[in-house]
Coordinates of C-alpha atoms in Angstrom, one line a residue:
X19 CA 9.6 -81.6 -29.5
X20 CA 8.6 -85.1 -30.7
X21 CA 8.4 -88.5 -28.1
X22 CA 11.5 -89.0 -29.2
X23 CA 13.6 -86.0 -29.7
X24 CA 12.6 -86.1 -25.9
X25 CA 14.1 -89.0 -24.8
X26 CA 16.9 -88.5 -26.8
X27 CA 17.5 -85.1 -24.9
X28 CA 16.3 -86.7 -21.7
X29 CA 19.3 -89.6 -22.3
X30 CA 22.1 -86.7 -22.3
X31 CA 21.5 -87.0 -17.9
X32 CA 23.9 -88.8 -15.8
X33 CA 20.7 -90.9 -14.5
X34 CA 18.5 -92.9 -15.8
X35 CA 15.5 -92.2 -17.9
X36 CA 12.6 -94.3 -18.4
X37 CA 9.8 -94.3 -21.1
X38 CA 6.8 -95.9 -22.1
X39 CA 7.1 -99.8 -22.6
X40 CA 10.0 -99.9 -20.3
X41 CA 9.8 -102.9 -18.1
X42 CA 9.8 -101.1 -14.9
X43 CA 7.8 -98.1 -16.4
X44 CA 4.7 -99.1 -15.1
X45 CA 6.4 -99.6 -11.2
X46 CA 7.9 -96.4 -12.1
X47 CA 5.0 -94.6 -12.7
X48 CA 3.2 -96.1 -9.5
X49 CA 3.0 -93.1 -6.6
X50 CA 1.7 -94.1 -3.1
X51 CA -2.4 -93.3 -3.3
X52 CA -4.3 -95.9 -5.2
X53 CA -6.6 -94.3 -7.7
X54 CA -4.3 -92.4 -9.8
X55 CA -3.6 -94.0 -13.7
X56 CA -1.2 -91.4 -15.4
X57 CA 0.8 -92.0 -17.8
X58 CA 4.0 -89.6 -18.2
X59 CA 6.0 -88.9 -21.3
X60 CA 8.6 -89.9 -19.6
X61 CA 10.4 -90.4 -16.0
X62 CA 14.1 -89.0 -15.4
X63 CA 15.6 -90.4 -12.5
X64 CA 18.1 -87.6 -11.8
X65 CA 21.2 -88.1 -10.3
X66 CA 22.2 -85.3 -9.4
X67 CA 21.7 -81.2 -9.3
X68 CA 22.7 -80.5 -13.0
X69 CA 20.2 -83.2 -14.0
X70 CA 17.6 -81.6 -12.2
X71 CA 18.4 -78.5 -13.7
X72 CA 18.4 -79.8 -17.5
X73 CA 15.3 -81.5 -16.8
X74 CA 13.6 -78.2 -15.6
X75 CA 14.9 -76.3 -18.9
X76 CA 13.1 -79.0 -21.1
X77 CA 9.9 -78.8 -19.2
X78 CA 10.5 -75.1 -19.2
X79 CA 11.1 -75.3 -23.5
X80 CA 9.2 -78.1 -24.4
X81 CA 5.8 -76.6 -22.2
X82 CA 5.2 -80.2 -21.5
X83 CA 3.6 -80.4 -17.2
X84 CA 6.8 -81.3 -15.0
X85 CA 5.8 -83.7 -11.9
X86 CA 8.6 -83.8 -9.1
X87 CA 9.0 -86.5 -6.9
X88 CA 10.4 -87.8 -3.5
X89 CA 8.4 -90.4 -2.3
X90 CA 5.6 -90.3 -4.2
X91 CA 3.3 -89.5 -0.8
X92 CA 1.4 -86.5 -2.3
X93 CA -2.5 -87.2 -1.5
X94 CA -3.0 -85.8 -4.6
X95 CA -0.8 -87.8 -6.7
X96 CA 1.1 -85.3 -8.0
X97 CA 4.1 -86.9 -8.4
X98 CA 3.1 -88.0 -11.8
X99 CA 1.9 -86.6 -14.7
X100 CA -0.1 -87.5 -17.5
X101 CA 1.7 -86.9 -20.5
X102 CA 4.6 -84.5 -19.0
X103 CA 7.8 -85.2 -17.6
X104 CA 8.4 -87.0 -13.8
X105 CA 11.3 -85.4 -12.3
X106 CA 12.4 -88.2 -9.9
X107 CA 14.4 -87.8 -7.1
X108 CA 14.7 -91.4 -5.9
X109 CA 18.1 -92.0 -6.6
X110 CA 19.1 -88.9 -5.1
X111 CA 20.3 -90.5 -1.8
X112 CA 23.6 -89.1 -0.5
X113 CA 23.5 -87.8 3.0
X114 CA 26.3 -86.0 5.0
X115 CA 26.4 -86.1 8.6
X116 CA 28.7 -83.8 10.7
X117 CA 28.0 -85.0 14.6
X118 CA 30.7 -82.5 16.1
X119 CA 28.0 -79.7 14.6
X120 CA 25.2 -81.7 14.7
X121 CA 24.2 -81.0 11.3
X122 CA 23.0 -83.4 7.7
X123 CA 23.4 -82.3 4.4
X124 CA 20.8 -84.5 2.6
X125 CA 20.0 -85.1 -0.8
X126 CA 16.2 -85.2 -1.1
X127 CA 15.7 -88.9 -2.1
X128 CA 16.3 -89.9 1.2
X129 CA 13.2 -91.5 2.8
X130 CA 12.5 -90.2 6.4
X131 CA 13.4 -94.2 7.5
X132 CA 16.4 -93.9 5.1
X133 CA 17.7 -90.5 6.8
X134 CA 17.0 -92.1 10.8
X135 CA 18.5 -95.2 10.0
X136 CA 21.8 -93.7 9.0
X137 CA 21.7 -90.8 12.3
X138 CA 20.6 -93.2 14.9
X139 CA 23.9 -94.7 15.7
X140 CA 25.3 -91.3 16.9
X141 CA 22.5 -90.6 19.0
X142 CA 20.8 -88.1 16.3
X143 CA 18.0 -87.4 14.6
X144 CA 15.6 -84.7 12.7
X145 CA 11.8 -84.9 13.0
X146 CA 10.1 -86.2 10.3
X147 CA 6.4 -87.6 9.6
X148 CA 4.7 -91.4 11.0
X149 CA 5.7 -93.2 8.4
X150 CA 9.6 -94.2 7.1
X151 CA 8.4 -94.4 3.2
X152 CA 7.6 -90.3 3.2
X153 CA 10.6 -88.8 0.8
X154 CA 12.1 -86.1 2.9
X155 CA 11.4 -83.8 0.3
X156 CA 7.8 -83.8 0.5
X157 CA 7.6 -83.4 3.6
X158 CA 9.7 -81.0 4.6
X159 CA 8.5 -78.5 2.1
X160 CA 5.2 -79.2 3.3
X161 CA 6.2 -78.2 7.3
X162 CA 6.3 -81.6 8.6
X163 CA 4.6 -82.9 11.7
X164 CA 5.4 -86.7 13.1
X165 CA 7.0 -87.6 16.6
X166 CA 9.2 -84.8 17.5
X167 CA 7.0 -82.5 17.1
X168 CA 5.8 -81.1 20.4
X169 CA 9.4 -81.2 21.4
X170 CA 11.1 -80.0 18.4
X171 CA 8.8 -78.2 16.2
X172 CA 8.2 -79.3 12.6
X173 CA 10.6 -80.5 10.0
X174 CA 10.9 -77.2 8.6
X175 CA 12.3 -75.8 12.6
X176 CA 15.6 -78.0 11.9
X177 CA 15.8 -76.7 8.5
X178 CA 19.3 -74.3 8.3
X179 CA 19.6 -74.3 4.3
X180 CA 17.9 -75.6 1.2
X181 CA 19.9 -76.3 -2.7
X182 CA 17.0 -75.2 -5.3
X183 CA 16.8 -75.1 -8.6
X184 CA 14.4 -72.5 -9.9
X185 CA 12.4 -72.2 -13.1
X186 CA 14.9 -70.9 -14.6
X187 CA 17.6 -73.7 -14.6
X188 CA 19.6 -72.5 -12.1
X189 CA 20.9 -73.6 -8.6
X190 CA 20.6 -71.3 -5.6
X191 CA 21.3 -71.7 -2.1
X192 CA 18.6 -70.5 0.1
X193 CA 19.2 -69.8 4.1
X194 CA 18.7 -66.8 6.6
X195 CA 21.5 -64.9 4.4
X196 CA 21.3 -66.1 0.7
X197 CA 17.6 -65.7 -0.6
X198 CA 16.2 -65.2 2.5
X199 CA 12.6 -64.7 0.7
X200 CA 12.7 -68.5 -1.2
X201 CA 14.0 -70.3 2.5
X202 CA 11.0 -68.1 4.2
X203 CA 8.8 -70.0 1.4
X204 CA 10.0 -73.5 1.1
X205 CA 9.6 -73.9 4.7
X206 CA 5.5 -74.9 4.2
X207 CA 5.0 -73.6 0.8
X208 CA 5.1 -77.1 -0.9
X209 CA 7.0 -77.3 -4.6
X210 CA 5.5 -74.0 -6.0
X211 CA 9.0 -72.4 -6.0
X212 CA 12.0 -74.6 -7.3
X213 CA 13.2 -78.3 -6.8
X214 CA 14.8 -78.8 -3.4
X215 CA 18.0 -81.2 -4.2
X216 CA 19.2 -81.3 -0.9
X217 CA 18.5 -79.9 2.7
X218 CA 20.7 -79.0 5.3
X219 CA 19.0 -80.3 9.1
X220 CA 19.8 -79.1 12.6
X221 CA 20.2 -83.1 14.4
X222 CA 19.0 -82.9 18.0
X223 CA 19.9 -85.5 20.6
X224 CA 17.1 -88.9 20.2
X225 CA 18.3 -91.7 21.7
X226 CA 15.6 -94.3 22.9
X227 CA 11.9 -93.1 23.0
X228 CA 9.2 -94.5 24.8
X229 CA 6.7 -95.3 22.4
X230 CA 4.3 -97.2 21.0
X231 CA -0.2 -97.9 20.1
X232 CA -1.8 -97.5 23.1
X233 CA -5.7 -98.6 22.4
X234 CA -8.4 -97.8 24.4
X235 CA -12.4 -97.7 24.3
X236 CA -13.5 -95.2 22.1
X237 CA -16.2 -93.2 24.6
X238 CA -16.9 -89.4 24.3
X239 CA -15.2 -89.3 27.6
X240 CA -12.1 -91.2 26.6
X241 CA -11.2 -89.2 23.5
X242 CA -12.1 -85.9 25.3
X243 CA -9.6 -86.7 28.3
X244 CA -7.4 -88.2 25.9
X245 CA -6.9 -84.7 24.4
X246 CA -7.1 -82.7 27.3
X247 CA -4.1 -84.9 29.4
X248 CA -2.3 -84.4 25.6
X249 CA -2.3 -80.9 25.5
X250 CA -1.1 -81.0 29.4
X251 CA 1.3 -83.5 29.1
X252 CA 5.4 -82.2 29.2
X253 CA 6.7 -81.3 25.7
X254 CA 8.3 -84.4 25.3
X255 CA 5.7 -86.8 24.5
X256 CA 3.6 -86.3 21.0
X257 CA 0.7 -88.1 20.3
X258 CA -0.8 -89.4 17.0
X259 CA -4.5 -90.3 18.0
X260 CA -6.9 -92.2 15.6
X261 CA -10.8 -93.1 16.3
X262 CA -11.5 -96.0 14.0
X263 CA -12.7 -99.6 14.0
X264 CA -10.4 -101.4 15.8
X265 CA -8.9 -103.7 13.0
X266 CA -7.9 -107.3 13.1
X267 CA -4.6 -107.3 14.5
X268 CA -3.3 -109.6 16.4
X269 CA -2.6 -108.3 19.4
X270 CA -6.4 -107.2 19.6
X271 CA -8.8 -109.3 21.3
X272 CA -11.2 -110.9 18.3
X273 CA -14.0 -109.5 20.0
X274 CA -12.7 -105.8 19.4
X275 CA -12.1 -106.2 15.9
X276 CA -14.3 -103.9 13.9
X277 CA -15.8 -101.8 17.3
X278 CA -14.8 -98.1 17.5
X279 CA -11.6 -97.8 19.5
X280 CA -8.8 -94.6 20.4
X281 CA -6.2 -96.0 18.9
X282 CA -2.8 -93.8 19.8
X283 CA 0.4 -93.9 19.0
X284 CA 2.6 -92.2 21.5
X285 CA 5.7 -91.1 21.7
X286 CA 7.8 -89.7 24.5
X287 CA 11.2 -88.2 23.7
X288 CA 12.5 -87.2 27.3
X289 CA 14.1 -89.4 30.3
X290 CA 13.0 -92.9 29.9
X291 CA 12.6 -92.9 33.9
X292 CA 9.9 -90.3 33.6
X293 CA 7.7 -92.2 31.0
X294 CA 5.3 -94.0 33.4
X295 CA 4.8 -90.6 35.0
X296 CA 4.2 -89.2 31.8
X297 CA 1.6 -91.6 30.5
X298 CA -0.2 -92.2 34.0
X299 CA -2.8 -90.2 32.9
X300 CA -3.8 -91.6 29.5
X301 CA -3.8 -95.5 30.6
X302 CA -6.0 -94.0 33.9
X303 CA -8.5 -93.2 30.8
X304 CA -9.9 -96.4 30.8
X305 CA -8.4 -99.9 30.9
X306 CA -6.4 -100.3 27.5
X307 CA -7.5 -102.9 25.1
X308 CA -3.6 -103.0 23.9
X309 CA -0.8 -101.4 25.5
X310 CA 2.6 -101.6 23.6
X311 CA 4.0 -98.2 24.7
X312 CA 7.7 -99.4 25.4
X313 CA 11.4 -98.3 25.2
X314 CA 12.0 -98.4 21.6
X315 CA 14.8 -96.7 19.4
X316 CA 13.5 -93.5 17.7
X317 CA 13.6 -95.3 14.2
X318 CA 11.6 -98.0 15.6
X319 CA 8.8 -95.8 16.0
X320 CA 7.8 -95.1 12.3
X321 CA 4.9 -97.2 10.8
X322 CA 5.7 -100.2 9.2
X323 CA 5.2 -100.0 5.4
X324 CA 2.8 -102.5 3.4
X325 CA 4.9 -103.4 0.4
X326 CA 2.2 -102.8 -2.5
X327 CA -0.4 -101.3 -0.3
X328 CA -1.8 -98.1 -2.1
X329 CA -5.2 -96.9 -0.6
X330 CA -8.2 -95.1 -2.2
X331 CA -9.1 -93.0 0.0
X332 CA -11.1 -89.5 0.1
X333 CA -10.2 -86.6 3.4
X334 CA -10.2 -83.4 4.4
X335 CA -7.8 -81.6 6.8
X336 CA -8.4 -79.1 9.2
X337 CA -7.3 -77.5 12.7
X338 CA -9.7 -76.8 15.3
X339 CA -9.0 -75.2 18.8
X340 CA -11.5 -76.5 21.2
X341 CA -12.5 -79.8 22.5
X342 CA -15.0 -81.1 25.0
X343 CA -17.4 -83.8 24.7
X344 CA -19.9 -82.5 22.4
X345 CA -17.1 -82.6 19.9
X346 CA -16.1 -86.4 20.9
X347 CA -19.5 -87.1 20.3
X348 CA -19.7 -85.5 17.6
X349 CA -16.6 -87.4 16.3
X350 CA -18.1 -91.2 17.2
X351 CA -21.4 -90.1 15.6
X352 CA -20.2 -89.6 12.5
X353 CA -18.3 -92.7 12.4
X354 CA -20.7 -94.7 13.4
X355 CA -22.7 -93.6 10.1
X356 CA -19.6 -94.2 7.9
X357 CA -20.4 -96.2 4.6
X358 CA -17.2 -96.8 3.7
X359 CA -14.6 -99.7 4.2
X360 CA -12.5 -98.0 7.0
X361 CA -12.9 -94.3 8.4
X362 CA -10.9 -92.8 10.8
X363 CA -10.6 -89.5 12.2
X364 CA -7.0 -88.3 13.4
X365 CA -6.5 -86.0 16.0
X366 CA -2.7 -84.3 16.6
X367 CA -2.5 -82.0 19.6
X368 CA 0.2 -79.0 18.8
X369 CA 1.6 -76.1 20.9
X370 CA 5.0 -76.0 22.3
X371 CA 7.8 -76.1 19.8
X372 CA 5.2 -75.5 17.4
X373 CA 3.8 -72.6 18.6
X374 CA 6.8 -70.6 20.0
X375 CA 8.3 -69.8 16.5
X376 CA 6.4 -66.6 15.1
X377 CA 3.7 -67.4 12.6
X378 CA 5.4 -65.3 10.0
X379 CA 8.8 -66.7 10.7
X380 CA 7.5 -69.4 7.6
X381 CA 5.2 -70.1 5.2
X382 CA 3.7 -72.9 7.8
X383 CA 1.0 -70.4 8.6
X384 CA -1.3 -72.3 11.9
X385 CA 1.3 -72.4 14.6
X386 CA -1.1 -71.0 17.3
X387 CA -3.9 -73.6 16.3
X388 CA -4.1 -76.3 19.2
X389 CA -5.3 -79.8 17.0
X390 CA -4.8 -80.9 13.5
X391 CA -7.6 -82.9 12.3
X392 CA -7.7 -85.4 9.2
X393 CA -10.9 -87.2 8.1
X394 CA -10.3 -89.9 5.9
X395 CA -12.6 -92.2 4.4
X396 CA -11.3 -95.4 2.7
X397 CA -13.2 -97.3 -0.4
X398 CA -12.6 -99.7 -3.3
X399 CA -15.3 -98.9 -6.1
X400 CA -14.7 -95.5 -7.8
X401 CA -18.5 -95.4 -8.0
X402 CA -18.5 -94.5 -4.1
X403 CA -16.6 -91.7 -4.3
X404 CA -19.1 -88.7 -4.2
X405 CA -20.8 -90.7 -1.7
X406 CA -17.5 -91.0 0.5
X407 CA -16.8 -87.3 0.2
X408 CA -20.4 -86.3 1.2
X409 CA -19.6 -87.8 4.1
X410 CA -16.5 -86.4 4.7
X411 CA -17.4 -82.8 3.9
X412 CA -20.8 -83.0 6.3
X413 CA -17.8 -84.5 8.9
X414 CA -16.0 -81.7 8.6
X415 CA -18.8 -79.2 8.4
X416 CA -19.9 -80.5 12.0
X417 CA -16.2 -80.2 13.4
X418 CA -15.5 -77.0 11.9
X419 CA -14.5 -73.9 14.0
X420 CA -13.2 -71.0 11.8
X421 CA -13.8 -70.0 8.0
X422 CA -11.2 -72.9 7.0
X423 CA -8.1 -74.2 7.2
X424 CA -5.7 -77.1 5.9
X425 CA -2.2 -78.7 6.3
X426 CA -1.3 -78.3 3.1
X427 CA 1.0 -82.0 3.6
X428 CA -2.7 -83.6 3.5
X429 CA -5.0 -81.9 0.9
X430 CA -5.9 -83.8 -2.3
X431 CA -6.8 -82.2 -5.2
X432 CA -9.4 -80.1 -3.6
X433 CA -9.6 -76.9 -6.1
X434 CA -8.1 -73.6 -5.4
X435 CA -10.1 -72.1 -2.4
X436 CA -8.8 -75.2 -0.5
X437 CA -5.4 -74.2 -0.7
X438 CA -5.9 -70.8 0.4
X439 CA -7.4 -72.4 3.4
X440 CA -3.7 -73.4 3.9
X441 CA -2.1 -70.1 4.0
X442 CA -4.4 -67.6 5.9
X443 CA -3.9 -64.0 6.3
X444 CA -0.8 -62.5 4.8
X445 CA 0.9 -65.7 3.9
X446 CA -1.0 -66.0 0.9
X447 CA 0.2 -62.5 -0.8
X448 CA 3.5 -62.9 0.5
X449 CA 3.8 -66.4 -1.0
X450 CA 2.7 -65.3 -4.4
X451 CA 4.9 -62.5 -4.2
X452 CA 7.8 -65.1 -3.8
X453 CA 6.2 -66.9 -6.5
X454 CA 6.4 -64.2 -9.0
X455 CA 9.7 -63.7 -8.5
X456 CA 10.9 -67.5 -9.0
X457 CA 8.4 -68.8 -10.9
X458 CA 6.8 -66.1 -12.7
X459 CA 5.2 -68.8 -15.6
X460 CA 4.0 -71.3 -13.1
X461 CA 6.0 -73.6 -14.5
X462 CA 6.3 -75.6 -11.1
X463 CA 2.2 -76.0 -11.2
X464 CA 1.6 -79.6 -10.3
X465 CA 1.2 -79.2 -6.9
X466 CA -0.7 -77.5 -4.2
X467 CA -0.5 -74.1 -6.3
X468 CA 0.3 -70.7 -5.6
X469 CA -0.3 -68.4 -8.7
X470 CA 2.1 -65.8 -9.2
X471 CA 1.2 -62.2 -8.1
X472 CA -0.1 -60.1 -10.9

């Protein structure tokens, strides 16, 4: 099929389709991660399930690499191709909430700030990631870990039902009853099996939280007791924890700019009377630098986005299980050696919700692991890249505690053994078994990929 038999098929949608030498094509092509220059064929912005599905038959009969994407998060960039077809979801926005059963039929262009914003007013809300620009899509396919997480589990524990269309053009509803299998494996199995149009959430109760960066000194014993007093703490309160140069924010003495420094975000979900209680033990750490852990609506609590920000960056993910202050030091040793522009090293403690659903209930595979780690190294010059992932690959070398692993929501391109690291054990033959079923061509391949079995 010619450039423009394409288009011409591609302009049959009820969205909108954009092509090269479009005004807004280069925007349009433009994903999160800086880095990435692809140039697609062309980008349908879909409007709604039927589109989706034509769109998947002409990748499907043309051959021509199909991207699909939400919010254009994927560290990997694979929400565009070069030379194939984006499959947009952007416009995709319509969301249906029913407060009586506390449930949200959402379409999957629906940002997670998009989706609070609108079930914050009844008192309601489904966990997401850290930051409001992350398409629900995305993320929920990937498993999903943000605020709510030690109280709630991850995205995919409030996910009751999944619209997908498979490689084969057609729409299925996937839950506990209806293609049990394909709900099983969209919950932490990425894109590898269909394109999720919409999602139906369980909404629990989030009214204010009590949240906020708390920044202290970054010593061994600091980030050690910071951990330990997170893994003790009540269910309630989840904790995003970054060592990193303290940058120049405001609110930071100009002294601390640039010097190592814990900088947390917390977040408690339970009675706002029992905050202080709750975070006693972290401020007792060591006087803060910054303390702006306050009462704050739920939605309040994502990161602000950077309009036009779009790092380079280089990371690896991993969990680990045990932490003292050889692996603190460990930690600040590192950093202290970094090269690049800005390095961090994230630490999320897990367990509770997390870790009472079954690790075969989903695809989401590292339930019973205590700490999700993500080493990122930020840069400019594409020159410095092998010397940025050196540095990255001897960090995680140092930190490493089992044969691998990975949140799949934070791998780059990384090659295939690197996804495997994702789904240990069984998961991995089951997935592909789930793959061959659906997907038996690979067609959905731009992703964090799952060959099909045999």
């Amino acid at each position: 099929m010619t450039q423009l038999n394409l288009l011409a098929e591609l302009r049959k949608l009820n969205g909108r389709v954009i092509a090269p030498g479009d005004a807004e094509y280069d925007a349009a092509r433009t994903v999160y991660h800086g880095g990435i220059d692809r140039r697609p064929a062309a980008i349908a912005r879909v409007a709604n399930a039927a589109d989706v599905a034509r769109v998947v038959s002409l990748a499907r009969e043309t051959g021509l690499e199909l991207a699909v994407r939400s919010g254009g998060h994927s560290p990997a960039g694979y929400g565009v191709s070069d030379g194939g077809i984006v499959l947009d979801l952007a416009d995709m926005k319509r969301l249906d909430i029913n407060v009586e059963q506390r449930t949200a039929w959402a379409e999957t262009g629906l940002t997670a700030a998009e989706y609070t914003a609108a079930t914050a007013p009844h008192g309601l809300a489904t966990g997401f990631g850290d930051t409001g620009s992350v398409g629900i899509g995305g993320i929920t396919l990937s498993g999903g870990v943000g605020y709510l997480v030690r109280k709630y589990g991850l995205t995919i524990d409030s996910l009751l039902a999944a619209d997908v269309v498979t490689a084969d053009g057609q729409l299925v509803r996937a839950d506990a009853e209806s293609h049990p299998d394909l709900f099983w494996a969209i919950r932490g199995g990425g894109g590898n099996f269909g394109v999720a149009t919409r999602f139906l959430f369980r909404l629990h109760e989030v009214g204010a939280v009590v949240g906020g960066p708390l920044i202290l000194p970054a010593t061994a014993e600091v980030i050690a007791g910071f951990i330990a007093a997170a893994d003790a703490a009540p269910e309630e309160l989840s904790t995003i924890v970054g060592v990193m140069p303290a940058p120049p924010m405001p609110f930071l003495p100009p002294e601390q700019h640039g010097r190592l420094a814990v900088m947390a975000l917390m977040a408690y979900a339970g009675p706002v009377e029992d905050a202080q209680r709750v975070l006693a033990p972290f401020r007792a750490l060591a006087a803060p630098i910054a303390d702006l852990v306050r009462p704050v609506s739920y939605a309040e609590a994502f990161l602000p986005d950077e309009p036009g920000y779009h790092p380079v960056t280089t990371a690896h993910s991993m969990f680990i299980d045990t932490f003292d202050l050889d692996t603190a030091e460990t930690i600040l040793d590192h950093l202290r050696g970094a090269t690049a522009s800005f390095a961090v090293a994230q630490l999320r403690v897990l367990g509770g919700a997390v870790a009472r659903v079954p690790v075969a209930a989903t695809a989401f595979a590292h339930r019973q692991r205590r700490i999700m780690v993500n080493l990122v190294a930020f840069y400019e010059r594409p020159e410095e890249r092998a010397t940025h992932e050196a540095w990255v690959a001897d960090f995680a070398a140092a930190l490493r505690q089992d044969e691998g692993s990975a949140y799949v929501g934070f791998l780059r391109d990384e090659g295939a053994a690197r996804v495997h690291d994702a789904y240990p054990g069984a998961t991995w033959a089951r997935l592909a078994g789930v793959k061959a079923r659906y997907d038996p061509t690979n067609l959905f391949r731009l992703n964090q990929n799952i060959p099909p079995a045999g």
